[in-house]
PDB file of C-alpha atoms in Angstrom:
ATOM      1  CA  MET V   4      -0.110  -0.097  -0.050  1.00  0.00           C
ATOM      2  CA  ALA V   5       1.329   3.224  -1.114  1.00  0.00           C
ATOM      3  CA  TYR V   6       0.829   5.481   1.870  1.00  0.00           C
ATOM      4  CA  ASP V   7       0.246   8.881  -0.177  1.00  0.00           C
ATOM      5  CA  GLN V   8      -2.420   7.510  -2.465  1.00  0.00           C
ATOM      6  CA  GLN V   9      -4.177   6.032   1.073  1.00  0.00           C
ATOM      7  CA  TRP V  10      -3.677   9.707   2.641  1.00  0.00           C
ATOM      8  CA  ARG V  11      -6.984  11.901   3.644  1.00  0.00           C
ATOM      9  CA  PHE V  12      -6.313  14.948   5.663  1.00  0.00           C
ATOM     10  CA  ASP V  13     -10.109  14.036   6.941  1.00  0.00           C
ATOM     11  CA  ARG V  14      -8.384  10.508   8.449  1.00  0.00           C
ATOM     12  CA  GLU V  15      -5.391  12.392  10.144  1.00  0.00           C
ATOM     13  CA  ALA V  16      -7.475  13.351  13.458  1.00  0.00           C
ATOM     14  CA  LEU V  17      -6.745  11.549  16.151  1.00  0.00           C
ATOM     15  CA  PRO V  18     -10.540  10.319  16.968  1.00  0.00           C
ATOM     16  CA  ALA V  19     -10.834   9.064  13.317  1.00  0.00           C
ATOM     17  CA  ASP V  20      -7.328   7.468  12.952  1.00  0.00           C
ATOM     18  CA  THR V  21      -8.608   5.623  16.164  1.00  0.00           C
ATOM     19  CA  GLU V  22     -11.779   4.480  14.569  1.00  0.00           C
ATOM     20  CA  MET V  23     -10.079   2.436  11.866  1.00  0.00           C
ATOM     21  CA  GLY V  24     -10.412  -0.786  13.848  1.00  0.00           C
ATOM     22  CA  ILE V  25      -9.174  -0.068  17.432  1.00  0.00           C
ATOM     23  CA  ALA V  26     -12.369   1.658  18.528  1.00  0.00           C
ATOM     24  CA  VAL V  27     -15.959   2.810  17.951  1.00  0.00           C
ATOM     25  CA  GLU V  28     -17.941   5.260  18.546  1.00  0.00           C
ATOM     26  CA  ASP V  29     -19.314   5.118  21.747  1.00  0.00           C
ATOM     27  CA  ARG V  30     -20.835   8.879  23.427  1.00  0.00           C
ATOM     28  CA  THR V  31     -21.208   7.396  26.849  1.00  0.00           C
ATOM     29  CA  ALA V  32     -16.911   6.625  27.113  1.00  0.00           C
ATOM     30  CA  PRO V  33     -14.440   9.587  27.464  1.00  0.00           C
ATOM     31  CA  HIS V  34     -13.515  11.056  24.227  1.00  0.00           C
ATOM     32  CA  GLY V  35     -17.198   9.620  22.464  1.00  0.00           C
ATOM     33  CA  LEU V  36     -14.923   6.336  21.958  1.00  0.00           C
ATOM     34  CA  LYS V  37     -14.309   3.173  23.162  1.00  0.00           C
ATOM     35  CA  LEU V  38     -11.012   1.425  22.700  1.00  0.00           C
ATOM     36  CA  MET V  39     -11.136  -2.180  21.625  1.00  0.00           C
ATOM     37  CA  ILE V  40      -7.873  -2.364  22.918  1.00  0.00           C
ATOM     38  CA  GLU V  41      -8.517  -0.762  27.029  1.00  0.00           C
ATOM     39  CA  ASP V  42      -4.383  -0.502  27.555  1.00  0.00           C
ATOM     40  CA  TYR V  43      -3.178   0.838  24.107  1.00  0.00           C
ATOM     41  CA  PRO V  44      -1.287   3.482  25.274  1.00  0.00           C
ATOM     42  CA  PHE V  45      -0.989   5.719  21.920  1.00  0.00           C
ATOM     43  CA  ALA V  46      -4.758   5.979  22.090  1.00  0.00           C
ATOM     44  CA  ASN V  47      -5.462   6.501  25.515  1.00  0.00           C
ATOM     45  CA  ASP V  48      -2.707   8.877  26.220  1.00  0.00           C
ATOM     46  CA  GLY V  49      -3.098  10.684  22.254  1.00  0.00           C
ATOM     47  CA  LEU V  50      -6.919  11.358  23.205  1.00  0.00           C
ATOM     48  CA  MET V  51      -6.041  12.974  26.256  1.00  0.00           C
ATOM     49  CA  LEU V  52      -3.612  14.908  24.554  1.00  0.00           C
ATOM     50  CA  TRP V  53      -6.220  15.386  21.999  1.00  0.00           C
ATOM     51  CA  ASP V  54      -8.869  16.926  24.144  1.00  0.00           C
ATOM     52  CA  ALA V  55      -6.082  18.901  25.918  1.00  0.00           C
ATOM     53  CA  LEU V  56      -5.051  20.764  22.374  1.00  0.00           C
ATOM     54  CA  LYS V  57      -8.841  20.663  20.966  1.00  0.00           C
ATOM     55  CA  GLN V  58      -9.673  22.893  24.111  1.00  0.00           C
ATOM     56  CA  TRP V  59      -7.144  25.243  23.851  1.00  0.00           C
ATOM     57  CA  VAL V  60      -7.801  25.755  19.554  1.00  0.00           C
ATOM     58  CA  ALA V  61     -11.330  26.249  20.745  1.00  0.00           C
ATOM     59  CA  ASP V  62     -10.937  28.898  22.999  1.00  0.00           C
ATOM     60  CA  TYR V  63      -8.148  30.393  20.509  1.00  0.00           C
ATOM     61  CA  VAL V  64     -10.516  30.335  17.321  1.00  0.00           C
ATOM     62  CA  ASN V  65     -13.917  30.850  19.526  1.00  0.00           C
ATOM     63  CA  TYR V  66     -11.913  34.343  20.806  1.00  0.00           C
ATOM     64  CA  TYR V  67     -11.334  35.754  17.789  1.00  0.00           C
ATOM     65  CA  TYR V  68     -14.164  33.829  15.424  1.00  0.00           C
ATOM     66  CA  LYS V  69     -17.709  34.796  17.136  1.00  0.00           C
ATOM     67  CA  ASP V  70     -19.767  33.340  14.212  1.00  0.00           C
ATOM     68  CA  SER V  71     -19.927  31.837  10.538  1.00  0.00           C
ATOM     69  CA  SER V  72     -19.488  34.838   8.614  1.00  0.00           C
ATOM     70  CA  MET V  73     -16.774  36.074  10.363  1.00  0.00           C
ATOM     71  CA  VAL V  74     -15.306  32.882   9.434  1.00  0.00           C
ATOM     72  CA  ARG V  75     -16.101  33.366   5.688  1.00  0.00           C
ATOM     73  CA  SER V  76     -15.168  36.983   5.331  1.00  0.00           C
ATOM     74  CA  ASP V  77     -10.951  36.326   6.441  1.00  0.00           C
ATOM     75  CA  THR V  78      -9.359  36.660   3.470  1.00  0.00           C
ATOM     76  CA  GLU V  79      -6.304  35.853   4.573  1.00  0.00           C
ATOM     77  CA  LEU V  80      -7.962  32.190   6.564  1.00  0.00           C
ATOM     78  CA  GLN V  81      -9.582  31.168   3.330  1.00  0.00           C
ATOM     79  CA  ALA V  82      -6.835  31.794   1.245  1.00  0.00           C
ATOM     80  CA  TRP V  83      -4.510  30.007   3.747  1.00  0.00           C
ATOM     81  CA  TRP V  84      -6.740  27.154   3.260  1.00  0.00           C
ATOM     82  CA  THR V  85      -6.804  26.932  -0.007  1.00  0.00           C
ATOM     83  CA  GLU V  86      -3.031  27.200  -0.700  1.00  0.00           C
ATOM     84  CA  ILE V  87      -2.802  24.023   1.683  1.00  0.00           C
ATOM     85  CA  ARG V  88      -5.234  22.444  -0.308  1.00  0.00           C
ATOM     86  CA  THR V  89      -4.124  23.424  -3.996  1.00  0.00           C
ATOM     87  CA  LYS V  90      -0.467  23.724  -3.708  1.00  0.00           C
ATOM     88  CA  GLY V  91       0.414  21.637  -0.569  1.00  0.00           C
ATOM     89  CA  HIS V  92      -1.779  19.019  -1.797  1.00  0.00           C
ATOM     90  CA  GLU V  93      -1.862  19.462  -5.500  1.00  0.00           C
ATOM     91  CA  ASP V  94      -2.895  15.998  -6.194  1.00  0.00           C
ATOM     92  CA  LYS V  95      -5.525  15.384  -3.729  1.00  0.00           C
ATOM     93  CA  LYS V  96      -6.826  19.484  -3.920  1.00  0.00           C
ATOM     94  CA  ASP V  97     -10.512  18.016  -5.898  1.00  0.00           C
ATOM     95  CA  GLU V  98     -11.331  15.362  -3.271  1.00  0.00           C
ATOM     96  CA  PRO V  99     -14.511  15.288  -1.339  1.00  0.00           C
ATOM     97  CA  TRP V 100     -13.404  15.275   1.720  1.00  0.00           C
ATOM     98  CA  TRP V 101     -11.220  17.856   2.603  1.00  0.00           C
ATOM     99  CA  PRO V 102     -13.141  20.118   5.565  1.00  0.00           C
ATOM    100  CA  VAL V 103     -14.820  23.456   4.156  1.00  0.00           C
ATOM    101  CA  LEU V 104     -13.730  26.487   6.681  1.00  0.00           C
ATOM    102  CA  LYS V 105     -17.672  28.411   7.057  1.00  0.00           C
ATOM    103  CA  LYS V 106     -17.817  27.761  10.798  1.00  0.00           C
ATOM    104  CA  PRO V 107     -15.723  28.461  13.191  1.00  0.00           C
ATOM    105  CA  GLU V 108     -16.283  24.432  13.818  1.00  0.00           C
ATOM    106  CA  GLY V 109     -14.315  23.807  10.831  1.00  0.00           C
ATOM    107  CA  ILE V 110     -11.841  25.748  11.535  1.00  0.00           C
ATOM    108  CA  ILE V 111     -11.052  24.183  14.828  1.00  0.00           C
ATOM    109  CA  GLY V 112     -11.858  20.584  13.618  1.00  0.00           C
ATOM    110  CA  THR V 113      -9.071  21.386  11.026  1.00  0.00           C
ATOM    111  CA  ILE V 114      -6.402  23.328  12.932  1.00  0.00           C
ATOM    112  CA  ILE V 115      -6.366  20.950  16.014  1.00  0.00           C
ATOM    113  CA  THR V 116      -5.944  18.166  12.943  1.00  0.00           C
ATOM    114  CA  ILE V 117      -2.872  19.714  11.901  1.00  0.00           C
ATOM    115  CA  VAL V 118      -1.444  20.743  15.390  1.00  0.00           C
ATOM    116  CA  TRP V 119      -2.029  16.959  16.534  1.00  0.00           C
ATOM    117  CA  VAL V 120      -0.187  15.727  13.142  1.00  0.00           C
ATOM    118  CA  ALA V 121       2.785  18.425  13.468  1.00  0.00           C
ATOM    119  CA  SER V 122       3.149  17.587  17.463  1.00  0.00           C
ATOM    120  CA  ALA V 123       1.907  14.531  19.419  1.00  0.00           C
ATOM    121  CA  HIS V 124       1.530  11.923  16.487  1.00  0.00           C
ATOM    122  CA  HIS V 125       4.897  12.651  14.743  1.00  0.00           C
ATOM    123  CA  SER V 126       6.446  12.938  18.119  1.00  0.00           C
ATOM    124  CA  ALA V 127       4.694   9.068  18.787  1.00  0.00           C
ATOM    125  CA  VAL V 128       6.097   7.784  15.607  1.00  0.00           C
ATOM    126  CA  ASN V 129       9.583   9.270  14.977  1.00  0.00           C
ATOM    127  CA  PHE V 130      11.158   9.812  18.390  1.00  0.00           C
ATOM    128  CA  GLY V 131      11.080   6.030  19.430  1.00  0.00           C
ATOM    129  CA  GLN V 132      13.281   5.021  16.612  1.00  0.00           C
ATOM    130  CA  TYR V 133      16.552   6.716  17.375  1.00  0.00           C
ATOM    131  CA  ALA V 134      16.786   4.024  19.869  1.00  0.00           C
ATOM    132  CA  PHE V 135      16.610   1.429  17.318  1.00  0.00           C
ATOM    133  CA  ALA V 136      18.497   3.034  14.405  1.00  0.00           C
ATOM    134  CA  GLY V 137      21.008   4.812  16.373  1.00  0.00           C
ATOM    135  CA  TYR V 138      22.857   1.139  17.020  1.00  0.00           C
ATOM    136  CA  PHE V 139      24.087   0.595  13.400  1.00  0.00           C
ATOM    137  CA  PRO V 140      23.950  -2.787  13.704  1.00  0.00           C
ATOM    138  CA  ASN V 141      20.197  -2.429  13.680  1.00  0.00           C
ATOM    139  CA  ARG V 142      19.813  -0.008  10.969  1.00  0.00           C
ATOM    140  CA  PRO V 143      22.962   0.016   8.374  1.00  0.00           C
ATOM    141  CA  SER V 144      22.833   3.088   5.861  1.00  0.00           C
ATOM    142  CA  ILE V 145      24.308   1.313   2.691  1.00  0.00           C
ATOM    143  CA  ALA V 146      24.556  -2.488   2.828  1.00  0.00           C
ATOM    144  CA  ARG V 147      28.591  -3.541   0.588  1.00  0.00           C
ATOM    145  CA  THR V 148      27.163  -6.513   0.032  1.00  0.00           C
ATOM    146  CA  ASN V 149      23.678  -8.795  -0.364  1.00  0.00           C
ATOM    147  CA  MET V 150      22.902  -9.823   2.887  1.00  0.00           C
ATOM    148  CA  PRO V 151      23.419 -13.584   3.636  1.00  0.00           C
ATOM    149  CA  CYS V 152      20.047 -14.928   2.646  1.00  0.00           C
ATOM    150  CA  GLU V 153      19.422 -13.099  -0.449  1.00  0.00           C
ATOM    151  CA  ASP V 154      20.765 -15.411  -3.638  1.00  0.00           C
ATOM    152  CA  PRO V 155      23.453 -16.624  -2.009  1.00  0.00           C
ATOM    153  CA  THR V 156      25.904 -18.885  -4.118  1.00  0.00           C
ATOM    154  CA  GLU V 157      26.234 -22.496  -2.953  1.00  0.00           C
ATOM    155  CA  GLU V 158      29.841 -21.307  -1.703  1.00  0.00           C
ATOM    156  CA  ARG V 159      28.745 -18.098   0.295  1.00  0.00           C
ATOM    157  CA  TRP V 160      26.104 -20.059   1.931  1.00  0.00           C
ATOM    158  CA  LYS V 161      28.486 -22.673   3.212  1.00  0.00           C
ATOM    159  CA  ARG V 162      30.462 -19.749   4.701  1.00  0.00           C
ATOM    160  CA  PHE V 163      27.393 -18.657   6.493  1.00  0.00           C
ATOM    161  CA  LEU V 164      26.331 -21.619   7.727  1.00  0.00           C
ATOM    162  CA  ASP V 165      30.112 -22.108   9.136  1.00  0.00           C
ATOM    163  CA  ASN V 166      30.453 -18.312  10.708  1.00  0.00           C
ATOM    164  CA  PRO V 167      27.750 -16.105  10.717  1.00  0.00           C
ATOM    165  CA  GLY V 168      29.030 -13.418  11.999  1.00  0.00           C
ATOM    166  CA  SER V 169      31.651 -12.721   9.608  1.00  0.00           C
ATOM    167  CA  GLU V 170      29.657 -12.739   6.320  1.00  0.00           C
ATOM    168  CA  LEU V 171      26.825 -10.299   8.302  1.00  0.00           C
ATOM    169  CA  LEU V 172      29.783  -8.239   9.108  1.00  0.00           C
ATOM    170  CA  ALA V 173      31.218  -8.129   5.697  1.00  0.00           C
ATOM    171  CA  CYS V 174      27.938  -6.762   5.142  1.00  0.00           C
ATOM    172  CA  PHE V 175      27.773  -3.442   6.495  1.00  0.00           C
ATOM    173  CA  PRO V 176      29.415  -0.235   5.503  1.00  0.00           C
ATOM    174  CA  SER V 177      33.466   0.441   6.718  1.00  0.00           C
ATOM    175  CA  GLN V 178      33.932   2.526  10.249  1.00  0.00           C
ATOM    176  CA  ILE V 179      34.734   5.480   8.421  1.00  0.00           C
ATOM    177  CA  GLN V 180      31.585   5.103   6.450  1.00  0.00           C
ATOM    178  CA  ALA V 181      29.503   3.888   9.323  1.00  0.00           C
ATOM    179  CA  THR V 182      30.947   7.196  11.369  1.00  0.00           C
ATOM    180  CA  LYS V 183      30.018   9.137   9.218  1.00  0.00           C
ATOM    181  CA  SER V 184      26.677   7.629   8.440  1.00  0.00           C
ATOM    182  CA  TYR V 185      25.974   7.980  12.245  1.00  0.00           C
ATOM    183  CA  GLY V 186      27.438  11.603  12.373  1.00  0.00           C
ATOM    184  CA  TYR V 187      24.785  12.913   9.839  1.00  0.00           C
ATOM    185  CA  SER V 188      22.430  10.580  11.771  1.00  0.00           C
ATOM    186  CA  THR V 189      22.861  12.349  15.016  1.00  0.00           C
ATOM    187  CA  CYS V 190      23.114  16.059  13.164  1.00  0.00           C
ATOM    188  CA  VAL V 191      19.838  15.546  11.852  1.00  0.00           C
ATOM    189  CA  ILE V 192      17.724  14.721  15.266  1.00  0.00           C
ATOM    190  CA  LYS V 193      19.549  16.911  17.394  1.00  0.00           C
ATOM    191  CA  SER V 194      18.644  19.626  15.306  1.00  0.00           C
ATOM    192  CA  PHE V 195      14.976  18.596  15.433  1.00  0.00           C
ATOM    193  CA  SER V 196      15.306  18.438  19.497  1.00  0.00           C
ATOM    194  CA  GLY V 197      16.094  21.761  20.075  1.00  0.00           C
TER     195      GLY V 197
END
């Protein structure tokens, strides 16, 4: 499945994300959703954060936009949203699922989705990768040879069975290549962590 072909703005909000098989709508449950897996930290913690962010965004939007006419007449807001849809996501600009910004509720839903994706969601799916990927053998940036299990010759397969460690190490980059790759990764990570 190609992610970009499946991407939809209206499914990026956490409640919409959790409804895809891990939750069902339940007005009596906290956050309006009953989780199918009760001990699911991403959803449990995420929904608490979602509600806090939503309240903050709602308070802010409702302070500046008292009614729908103020939303519709805000040319900067409408131009910003048009640019996001038509330039930022040009390949999906004509999709029917884009929210329409005509009411304060529409702005709240749109902004909270953007804030969620750019903050908590991104943190949840990306920051945990460093502990795994920072250890070079888990994720070498390049391989000098095919992995031992990829199209092995009879001789190479025998060498692998005799000494799997040395055959695996032969695939890894040299120390200088590994050091450079680790350095680049560390610089990128540090630049985003403040």
